[in-house]
Structures are given as C-alpha cells and as structure tokens.
Coordinates of C-alpha atoms in Angstrom, one line a residue:
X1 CA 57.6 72.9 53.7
X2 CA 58.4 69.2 52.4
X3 CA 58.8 66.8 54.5
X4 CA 61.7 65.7 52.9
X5 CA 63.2 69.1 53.8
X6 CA 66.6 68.9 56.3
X7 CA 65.6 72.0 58.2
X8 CA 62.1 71.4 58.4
X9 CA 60.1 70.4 61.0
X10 CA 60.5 66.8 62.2
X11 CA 56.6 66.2 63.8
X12 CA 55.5 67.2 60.2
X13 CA 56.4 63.9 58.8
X14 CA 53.1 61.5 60.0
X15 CA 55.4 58.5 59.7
X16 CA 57.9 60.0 62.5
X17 CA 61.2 60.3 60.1
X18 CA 62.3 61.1 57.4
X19 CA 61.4 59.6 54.1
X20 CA 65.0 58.4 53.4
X21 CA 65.3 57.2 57.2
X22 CA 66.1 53.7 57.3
X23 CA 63.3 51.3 59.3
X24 CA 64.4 50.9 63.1
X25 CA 65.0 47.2 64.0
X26 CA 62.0 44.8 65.5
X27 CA 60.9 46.3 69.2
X28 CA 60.9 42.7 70.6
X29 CA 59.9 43.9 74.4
X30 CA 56.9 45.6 73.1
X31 CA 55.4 43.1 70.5
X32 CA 55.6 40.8 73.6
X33 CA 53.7 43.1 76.0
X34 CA 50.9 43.0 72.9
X35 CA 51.3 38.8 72.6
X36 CA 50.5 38.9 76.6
X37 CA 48.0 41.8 76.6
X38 CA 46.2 39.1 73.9
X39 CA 46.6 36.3 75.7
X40 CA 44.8 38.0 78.7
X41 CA 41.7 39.5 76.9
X42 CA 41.4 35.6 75.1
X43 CA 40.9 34.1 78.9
X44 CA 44.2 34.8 80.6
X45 CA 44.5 36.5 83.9
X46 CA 45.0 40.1 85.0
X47 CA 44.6 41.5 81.6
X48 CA 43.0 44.9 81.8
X49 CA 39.1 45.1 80.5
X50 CA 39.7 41.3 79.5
X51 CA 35.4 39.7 78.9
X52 CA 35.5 36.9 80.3
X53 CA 32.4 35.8 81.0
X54 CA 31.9 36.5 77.3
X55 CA 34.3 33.6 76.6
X56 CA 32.5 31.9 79.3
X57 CA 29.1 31.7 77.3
X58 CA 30.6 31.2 73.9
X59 CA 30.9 27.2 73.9
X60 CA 27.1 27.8 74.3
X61 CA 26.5 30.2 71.9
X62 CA 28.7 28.0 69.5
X63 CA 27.0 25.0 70.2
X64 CA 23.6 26.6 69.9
X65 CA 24.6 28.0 66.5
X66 CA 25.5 24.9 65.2
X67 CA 22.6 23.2 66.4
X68 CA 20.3 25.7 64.6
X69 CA 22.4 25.0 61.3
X70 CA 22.1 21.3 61.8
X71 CA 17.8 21.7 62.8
X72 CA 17.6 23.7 59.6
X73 CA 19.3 21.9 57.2
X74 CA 16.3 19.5 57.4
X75 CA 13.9 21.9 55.7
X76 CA 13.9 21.1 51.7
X77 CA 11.6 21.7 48.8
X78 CA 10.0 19.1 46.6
X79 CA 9.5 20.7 42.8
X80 CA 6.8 20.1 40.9
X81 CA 8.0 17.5 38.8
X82 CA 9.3 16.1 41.3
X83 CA 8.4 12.7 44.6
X84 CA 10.4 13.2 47.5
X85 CA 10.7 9.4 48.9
X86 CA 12.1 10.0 52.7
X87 CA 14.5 7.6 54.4
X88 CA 15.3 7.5 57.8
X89 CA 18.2 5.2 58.5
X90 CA 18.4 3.9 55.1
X91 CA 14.6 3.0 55.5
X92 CA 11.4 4.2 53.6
X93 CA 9.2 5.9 55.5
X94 CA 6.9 8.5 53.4
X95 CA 6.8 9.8 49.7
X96 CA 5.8 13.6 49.9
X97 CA 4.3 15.4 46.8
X98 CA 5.5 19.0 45.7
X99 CA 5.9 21.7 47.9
X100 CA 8.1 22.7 51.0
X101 CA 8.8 20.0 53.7
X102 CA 10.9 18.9 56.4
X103 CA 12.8 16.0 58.2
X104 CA 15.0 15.0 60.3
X105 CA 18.3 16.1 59.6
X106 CA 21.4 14.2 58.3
X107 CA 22.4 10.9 59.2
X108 CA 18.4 10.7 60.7
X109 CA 16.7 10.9 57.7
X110 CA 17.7 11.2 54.4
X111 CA 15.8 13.0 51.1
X112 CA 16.0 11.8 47.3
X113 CA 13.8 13.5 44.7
X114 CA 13.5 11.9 41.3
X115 CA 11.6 13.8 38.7
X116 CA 8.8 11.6 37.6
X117 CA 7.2 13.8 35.0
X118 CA 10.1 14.0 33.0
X119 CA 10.2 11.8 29.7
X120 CA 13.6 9.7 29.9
X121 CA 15.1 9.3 26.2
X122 CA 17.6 6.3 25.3
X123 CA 18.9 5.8 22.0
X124 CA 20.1 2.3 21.5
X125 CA 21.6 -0.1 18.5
X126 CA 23.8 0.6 15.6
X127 CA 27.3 2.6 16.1
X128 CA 27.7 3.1 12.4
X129 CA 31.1 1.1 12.9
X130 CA 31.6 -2.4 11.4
X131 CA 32.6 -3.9 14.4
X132 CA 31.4 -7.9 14.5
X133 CA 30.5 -7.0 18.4
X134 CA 28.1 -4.0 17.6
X135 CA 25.4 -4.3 19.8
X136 CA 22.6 -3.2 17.1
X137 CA 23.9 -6.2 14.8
X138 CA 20.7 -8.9 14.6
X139 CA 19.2 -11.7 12.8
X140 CA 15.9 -11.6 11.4
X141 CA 13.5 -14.8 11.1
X142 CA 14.9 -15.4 7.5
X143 CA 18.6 -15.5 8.5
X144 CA 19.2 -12.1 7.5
X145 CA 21.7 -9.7 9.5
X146 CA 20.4 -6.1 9.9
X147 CA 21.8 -3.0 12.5
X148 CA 18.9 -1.6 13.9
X149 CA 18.8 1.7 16.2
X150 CA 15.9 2.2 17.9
X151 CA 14.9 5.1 20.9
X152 CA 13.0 4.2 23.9
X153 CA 11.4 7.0 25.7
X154 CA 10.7 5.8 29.6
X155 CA 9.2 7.7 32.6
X156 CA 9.7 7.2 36.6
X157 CA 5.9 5.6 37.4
X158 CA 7.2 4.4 40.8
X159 CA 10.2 6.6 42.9
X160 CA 10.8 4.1 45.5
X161 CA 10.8 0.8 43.3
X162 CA 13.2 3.0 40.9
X163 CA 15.7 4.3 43.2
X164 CA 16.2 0.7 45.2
X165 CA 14.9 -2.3 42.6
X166 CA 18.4 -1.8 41.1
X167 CA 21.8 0.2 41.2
X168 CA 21.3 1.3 37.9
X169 CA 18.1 2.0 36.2
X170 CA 19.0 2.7 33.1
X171 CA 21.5 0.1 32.5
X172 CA 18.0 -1.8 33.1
X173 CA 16.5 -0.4 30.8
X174 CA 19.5 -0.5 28.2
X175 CA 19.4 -4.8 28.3
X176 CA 15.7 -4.7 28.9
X177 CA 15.4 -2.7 25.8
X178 CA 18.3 -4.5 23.5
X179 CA 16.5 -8.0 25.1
X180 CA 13.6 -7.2 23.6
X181 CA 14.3 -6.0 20.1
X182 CA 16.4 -9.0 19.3
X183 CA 13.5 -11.2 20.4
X184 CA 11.2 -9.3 18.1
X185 CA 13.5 -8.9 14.9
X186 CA 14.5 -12.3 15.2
X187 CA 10.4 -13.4 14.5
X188 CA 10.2 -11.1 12.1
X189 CA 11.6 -10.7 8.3
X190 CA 13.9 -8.3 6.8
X191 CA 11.3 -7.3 4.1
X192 CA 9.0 -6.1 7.0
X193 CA 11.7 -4.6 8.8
X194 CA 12.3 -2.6 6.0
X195 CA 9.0 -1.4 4.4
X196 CA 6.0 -1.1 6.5
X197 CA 6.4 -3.8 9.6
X198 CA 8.0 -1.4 11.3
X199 CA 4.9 -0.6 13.5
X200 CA 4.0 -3.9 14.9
X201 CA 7.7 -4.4 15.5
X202 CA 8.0 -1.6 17.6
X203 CA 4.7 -2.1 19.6
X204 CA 5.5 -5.9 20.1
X205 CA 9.0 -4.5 21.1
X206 CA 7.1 -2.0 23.5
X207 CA 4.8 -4.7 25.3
X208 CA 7.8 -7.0 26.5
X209 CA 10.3 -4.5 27.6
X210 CA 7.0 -3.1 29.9
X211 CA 6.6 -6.9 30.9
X212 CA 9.9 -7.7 31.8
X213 CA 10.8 -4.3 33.7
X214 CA 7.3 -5.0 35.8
X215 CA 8.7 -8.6 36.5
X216 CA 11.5 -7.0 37.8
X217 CA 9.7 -3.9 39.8
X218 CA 11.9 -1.0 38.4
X219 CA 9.3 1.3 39.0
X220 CA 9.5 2.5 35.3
X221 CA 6.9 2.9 32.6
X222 CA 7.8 2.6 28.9
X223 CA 5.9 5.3 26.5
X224 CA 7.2 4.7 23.3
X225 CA 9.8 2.7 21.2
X226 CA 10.7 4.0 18.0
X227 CA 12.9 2.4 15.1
X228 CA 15.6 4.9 13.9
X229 CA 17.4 2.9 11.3
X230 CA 17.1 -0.6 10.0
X231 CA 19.8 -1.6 7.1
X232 CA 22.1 -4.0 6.1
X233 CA 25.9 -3.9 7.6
X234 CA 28.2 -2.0 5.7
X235 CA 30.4 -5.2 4.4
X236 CA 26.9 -6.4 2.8
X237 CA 25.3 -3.5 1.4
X238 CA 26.2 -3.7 -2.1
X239 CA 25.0 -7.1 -2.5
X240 CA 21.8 -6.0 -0.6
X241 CA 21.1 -3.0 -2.3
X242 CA 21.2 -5.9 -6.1
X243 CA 18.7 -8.3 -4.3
X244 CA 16.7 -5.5 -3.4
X245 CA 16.6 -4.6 -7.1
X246 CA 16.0 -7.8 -8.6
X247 CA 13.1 -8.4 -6.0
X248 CA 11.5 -4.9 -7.1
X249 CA 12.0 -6.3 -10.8
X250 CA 10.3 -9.4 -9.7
X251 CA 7.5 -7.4 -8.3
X252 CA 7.0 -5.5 -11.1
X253 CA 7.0 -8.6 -13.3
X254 CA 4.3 -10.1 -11.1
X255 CA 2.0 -7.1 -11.5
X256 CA 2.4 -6.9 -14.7
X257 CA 1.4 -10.4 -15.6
X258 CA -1.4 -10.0 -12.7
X259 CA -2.7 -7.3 -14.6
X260 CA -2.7 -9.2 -17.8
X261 CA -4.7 -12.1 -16.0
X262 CA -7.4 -9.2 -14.9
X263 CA -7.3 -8.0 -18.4
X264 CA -7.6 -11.5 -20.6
X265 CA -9.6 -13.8 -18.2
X266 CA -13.0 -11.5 -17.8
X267 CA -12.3 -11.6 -21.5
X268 CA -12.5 -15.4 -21.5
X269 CA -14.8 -15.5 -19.2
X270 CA -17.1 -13.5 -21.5
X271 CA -16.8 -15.5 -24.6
X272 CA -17.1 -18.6 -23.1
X273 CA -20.7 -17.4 -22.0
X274 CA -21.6 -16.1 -24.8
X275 CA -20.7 -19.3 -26.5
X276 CA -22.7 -21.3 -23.9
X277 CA -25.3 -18.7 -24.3
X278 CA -25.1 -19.1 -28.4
X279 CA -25.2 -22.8 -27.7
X280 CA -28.0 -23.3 -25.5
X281 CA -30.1 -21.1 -28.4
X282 CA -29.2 -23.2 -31.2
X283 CA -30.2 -26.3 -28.8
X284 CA -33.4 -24.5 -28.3
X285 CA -34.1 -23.7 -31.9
X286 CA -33.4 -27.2 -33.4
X287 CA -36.0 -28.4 -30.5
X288 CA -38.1 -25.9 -31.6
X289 CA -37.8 -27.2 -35.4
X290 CA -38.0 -30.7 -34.2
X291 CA -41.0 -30.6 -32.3
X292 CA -42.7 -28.8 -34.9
X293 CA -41.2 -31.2 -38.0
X294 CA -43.0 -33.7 -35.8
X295 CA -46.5 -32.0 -35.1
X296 CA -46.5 -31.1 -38.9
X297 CA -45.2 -34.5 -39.8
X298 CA -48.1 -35.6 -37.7
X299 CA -50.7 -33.4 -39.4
X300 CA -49.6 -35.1 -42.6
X301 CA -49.7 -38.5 -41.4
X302 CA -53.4 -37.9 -40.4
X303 CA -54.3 -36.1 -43.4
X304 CA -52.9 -39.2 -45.2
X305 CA -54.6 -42.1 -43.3
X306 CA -58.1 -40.1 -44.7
X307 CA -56.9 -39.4 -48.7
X308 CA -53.6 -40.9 -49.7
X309 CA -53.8 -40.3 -53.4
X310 CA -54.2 -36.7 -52.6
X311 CA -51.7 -36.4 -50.1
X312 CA -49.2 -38.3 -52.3
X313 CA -49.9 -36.1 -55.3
X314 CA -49.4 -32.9 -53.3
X315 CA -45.8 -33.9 -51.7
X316 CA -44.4 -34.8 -54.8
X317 CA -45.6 -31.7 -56.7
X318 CA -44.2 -29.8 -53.3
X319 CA -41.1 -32.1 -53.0
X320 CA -40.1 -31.6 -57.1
X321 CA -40.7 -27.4 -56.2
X322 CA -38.1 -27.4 -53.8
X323 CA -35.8 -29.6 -56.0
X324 CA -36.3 -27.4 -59.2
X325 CA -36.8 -24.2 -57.8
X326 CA -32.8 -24.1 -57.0
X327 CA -31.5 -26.0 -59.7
X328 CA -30.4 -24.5 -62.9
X329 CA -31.5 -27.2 -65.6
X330 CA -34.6 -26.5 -67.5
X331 CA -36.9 -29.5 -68.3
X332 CA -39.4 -29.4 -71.8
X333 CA -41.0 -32.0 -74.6
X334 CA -39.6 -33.3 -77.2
X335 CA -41.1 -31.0 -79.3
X336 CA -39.0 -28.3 -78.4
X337 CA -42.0 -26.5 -75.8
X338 CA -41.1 -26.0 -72.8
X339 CA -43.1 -27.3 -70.0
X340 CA -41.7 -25.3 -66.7
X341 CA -40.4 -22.4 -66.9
X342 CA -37.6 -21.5 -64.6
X343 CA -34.8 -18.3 -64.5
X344 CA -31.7 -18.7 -66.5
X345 CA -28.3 -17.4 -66.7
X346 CA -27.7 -14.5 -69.8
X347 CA -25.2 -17.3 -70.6
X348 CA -26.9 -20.4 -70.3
X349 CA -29.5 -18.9 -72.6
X350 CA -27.1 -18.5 -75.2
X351 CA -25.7 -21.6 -74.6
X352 CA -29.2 -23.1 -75.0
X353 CA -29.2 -21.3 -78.1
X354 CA -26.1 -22.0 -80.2
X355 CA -27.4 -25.9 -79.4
X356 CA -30.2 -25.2 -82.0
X357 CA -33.2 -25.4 -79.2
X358 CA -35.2 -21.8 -79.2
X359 CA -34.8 -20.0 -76.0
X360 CA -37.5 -20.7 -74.1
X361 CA -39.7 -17.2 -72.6
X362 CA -39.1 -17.1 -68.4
X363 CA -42.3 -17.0 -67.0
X364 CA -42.9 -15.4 -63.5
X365 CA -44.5 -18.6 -62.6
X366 CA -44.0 -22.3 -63.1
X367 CA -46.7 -24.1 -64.9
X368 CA -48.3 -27.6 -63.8
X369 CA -46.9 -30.6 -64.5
X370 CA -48.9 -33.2 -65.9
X371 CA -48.2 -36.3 -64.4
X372 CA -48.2 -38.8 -67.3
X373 CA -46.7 -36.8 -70.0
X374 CA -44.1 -34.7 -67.7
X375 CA -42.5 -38.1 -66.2
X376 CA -41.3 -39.5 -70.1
X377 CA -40.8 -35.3 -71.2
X378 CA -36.3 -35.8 -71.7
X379 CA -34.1 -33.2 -69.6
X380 CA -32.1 -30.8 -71.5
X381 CA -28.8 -29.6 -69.7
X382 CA -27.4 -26.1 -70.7
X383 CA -24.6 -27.2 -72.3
X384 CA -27.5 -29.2 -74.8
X385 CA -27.1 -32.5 -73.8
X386 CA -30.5 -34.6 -73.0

C-alpha cells in the first residue's frame, strides 16, 4: 500500500508521517539534553562513557604532532643543477652539493638553492622606439650615434657572493653590461661597428663586464656577449643609408684606380728596364768600337812609322772606296773612257746618254786608279755637267 494512502498503515512511512504532514516545531528540551550530553563527553562532568583521560593526553599528542611537522620540515633536496648555501640565523654556514639533506628547521636555519649550471640570458639595448632616452642610443669614436642591442649570456660561478654581494643581481648585470658597451663603442668607429669589428667589440665588451662584476664580487661569470643589431636611429637613416652609398662608390673608385696602378706600373717598370737594359748595350757597343777604332788606329800608326808612302797610298785608295762606292756620280777621261766603273740608275744611263757621252759598260769590279792621270781626269754628273 502507498504510503501516501489515508487508511494505510501509519509505521509504514520511515519518516513517521505522512508525506503531506507538516514538520513539527523545534524540540528545544531535547536538542539541549544533546548540547549537555556533548559538553560532557568534550571534558564535562557526569556524562555517560565520556574519555577523559583521552582529552587528558591530547595537548601531548598535539604537541608531539606538531613537533614532528616542525623536525621534518627541515629535510629538503638539493637538485642537480643546483648549491644549496645554508643559513642559520641569517648567517652562512655550509654550501651542500646535490642530493637529499637536512637542517635545522625554520627561523634556525634557513635553505636557498640557486641553479648554477643554468646559462642566464639578458637581452639589452635598442627598444626600436625613437625615444632620445633609449638606453641602446651611443656614440662611436667618430661622433657617430648608433642603437645597438646586444645579449649577454651569464652563469652563477659563486652562490653565496650572488645571493648577498647585491639585492639584485641582474640589475648588476644590466649596468655592468650597458657600462661596458658604451665604453667599447665609444673607442670604436661606426664603420667597424657595422662590417666586420663586431668581434673584437664584443670580446673587449666581454673582458670588462667580467672585470668589473669580479671588482664587485657578484659571484657571476660572463660566457658570451653577442651584438644583435647595430644601425643608425630611425630619424637618421635615410641620410645614412646615402653616405653609405657614396662611401661604397668611393671604394669602388679606389679599386678601380688601384687596379689600374697594378696594371700600368709593372708596365712602366718593364720598359724603363728594358730601356736601361737597351742603353747599357749600346754603351757597351760604342766601347767596344772605340777600343777597337783605337787598337786598329794603333796598328796603323805603327805600320806607318815603318812605310809611310805605302801606308798613305793605301788609305786614300781605301778612303776614295768608301766615298765612291755610295755615291752615284761616275768619274772618266776626257776622252770619253771611263776609268771606274760603278752601278747606275736605268735613268741616269739615259740621261748620260741623251748628253752625247756613250754609256759607259758596268763592270762587276772597279778598276785602279792611277794616281797622276786619275787626279786631273774631270767629273761628269748625270745630268752631263763636268
């Protein structure tokens, strides 16, 4: 049968009444009787099967409890990338290595762990913005102004000088680092900046940042700095960008005209030695004719001091060879015979002709010359005067 049923069995219902029953009011004399049957078993008196030395012992249990909570808490692990530098009252007292440790617990002695392995990155300089206050704005040695970024990568080489040496180690390392590139940019020019100085710059840049953050004891070791970007500011650029343009035109000008200096002065250099070369023969040739003009000029003076009239004879019939033998004029008597014969021109032969003087025969060979008749013989010129 329902519950809900009117003639069914009230004891059914598990609730006691009836679903539509309305709630009975608030039995106030019995939820006392619970409040004091509470109170009794929570230390009060007279309260039926109340523990109480259970609540006796549990201050001491509580205690205990927390006491093993506050013993444990000092047990802690020390990763392997990791020093564990231990301070007890605010005080250094040991640096552990990896592994699983213990101290005494808080306020005693306190743990920090930096991770000392780890390679630390910092990017630094130029913002892109045009501000005038842009920290990677700088002059170079030539009065130049360039925005540089630049990355320094920085490891933990000493926990304890990094944790207490300052209250921020990387804000260190932030001016350390900007300190040091505007020191080396501004000894340094924007061409090198810009092309291939970038090297030294950023090793010169490395070994003072390392100098000044061991002056200071940070604890830190720098690994590597590395130039991002190096340009002109933005207001600037375009003017930049036509200097750099005219000084690659100016380059290429001065390899061009270097190239034609390689090109015409081995050239020069050549023909001027081969002129000194050509000139140092020709001053050993007429030596050469010299010396032997003299040693035959010599044989002939000899040979003249023993027979003059012979000698004399022989140097003028030699002498009048040379003359004649490149002359064109033919000598003969008066009688029309020739006396030497010598080569003539088709046309002086007719020339010769038309004069009315026979055309003498060429001979192969010149004949002698008598002395006596040869020096009063007249000279006929080809056009037939005498």
């Amino acid at each position: 049968m329902p519950w809900s049923d009117p003639g069914g069995n009230k004891n059914d219902n598990p609730w006691g009444r009836r679903p539509n029953q309305q709630k009975p009011p608030f039995d106030i004399k019995k939820i006392t009787e619970e409040l004091r049957r509470l109170g009794g078993a929570l230390g009060g008196k007279g309260g039926p099967g109340t523990p109480r030395e259970w609540m006796n012992k549990l201050p001491m249990i509580v205690a205990g409890v927390v006491a093993l909570t506050w013993l444990a808490s000092g047990i802690y692990v020390v990763g392997p990338d990791e020093q564990g530098v231990v301070l007890r009252f605010g005080k250094e007292v040991n640096i552990v290595e990896p592994g699983l440790h213990y101290h005494l617990p808080y306020p005693i002695e306190v743990v920090y762990t930096p991770k000392v392995t780890q390679s630390l990155r910092l990017v630094l300089g130029y913002t892109g913005s045009g501000d005038a206050l842009n920290p990677g704005m700088m002059l170079t040695a030539d009065e130049n102004v360039v925005d540089v970024r630049f990355a320094v990568q920085y490891r933990i080489s000493n926990p304890s000088q990094y944790l207490f040496a300052t209250a921020s180690p990387e804000q260190l390392v932030r001016y350390v680092a900007e300190s040091a590139m505007r020191e080396v940019v501004g000894r340094s020019k924007i061409d090198g900046l810009l092309t291939a100085g970038r090297g030294p710059v950023e090793q010169q840049a490395m070994t003072i940042m390392q100098g000044l953050l061991n002056r200071y004891h940070a604890g830190i070791t720098v690994d590597a700095v590395q130039l991002l970007e190096v340009g002109p500011p933005k207001a600037v650029q375009p003017a930049f960008l036509d200097v750099t343009a005219a000084r690659e035109d100016l380059e290429r000008a001065r390899n061009e005209a270097q190239a034609y200096a390689n090109n015409i002065v081995p050239r020069a250099r050549g023909e001027a030695s081969a002129m000194v070369t050509g000139a140092e023969a020709y001053k050993q040739q007429v030596v050469d004719r010299a010396k032997g003009d003299s040693a035959r000029f010599l044989d002939i003076l000899g040979a003249y001091e023993k027979n003059p009239k012979v000698v004399s004879e022989r140097m003028y019939l030699q002498t009048m060879q040379d003359i004649l033998s490149h002359t064109q004029k033919v000598i003969i008597e008066g009688k029309g015979q020739p006396v030497i014969y010598m080569p003539m021109a088709g046309n002086q032969m007719h020339e010769a002709s038309a004069a009315g003087t026979a055309a003498p025969t060429v001979s192969a060979a010149p004949l002698p010359i008598a002395p006596a008749q040869s020096a009063a013989a007249p000279v006929v010129l080809p056009g037939g005067a005498s």
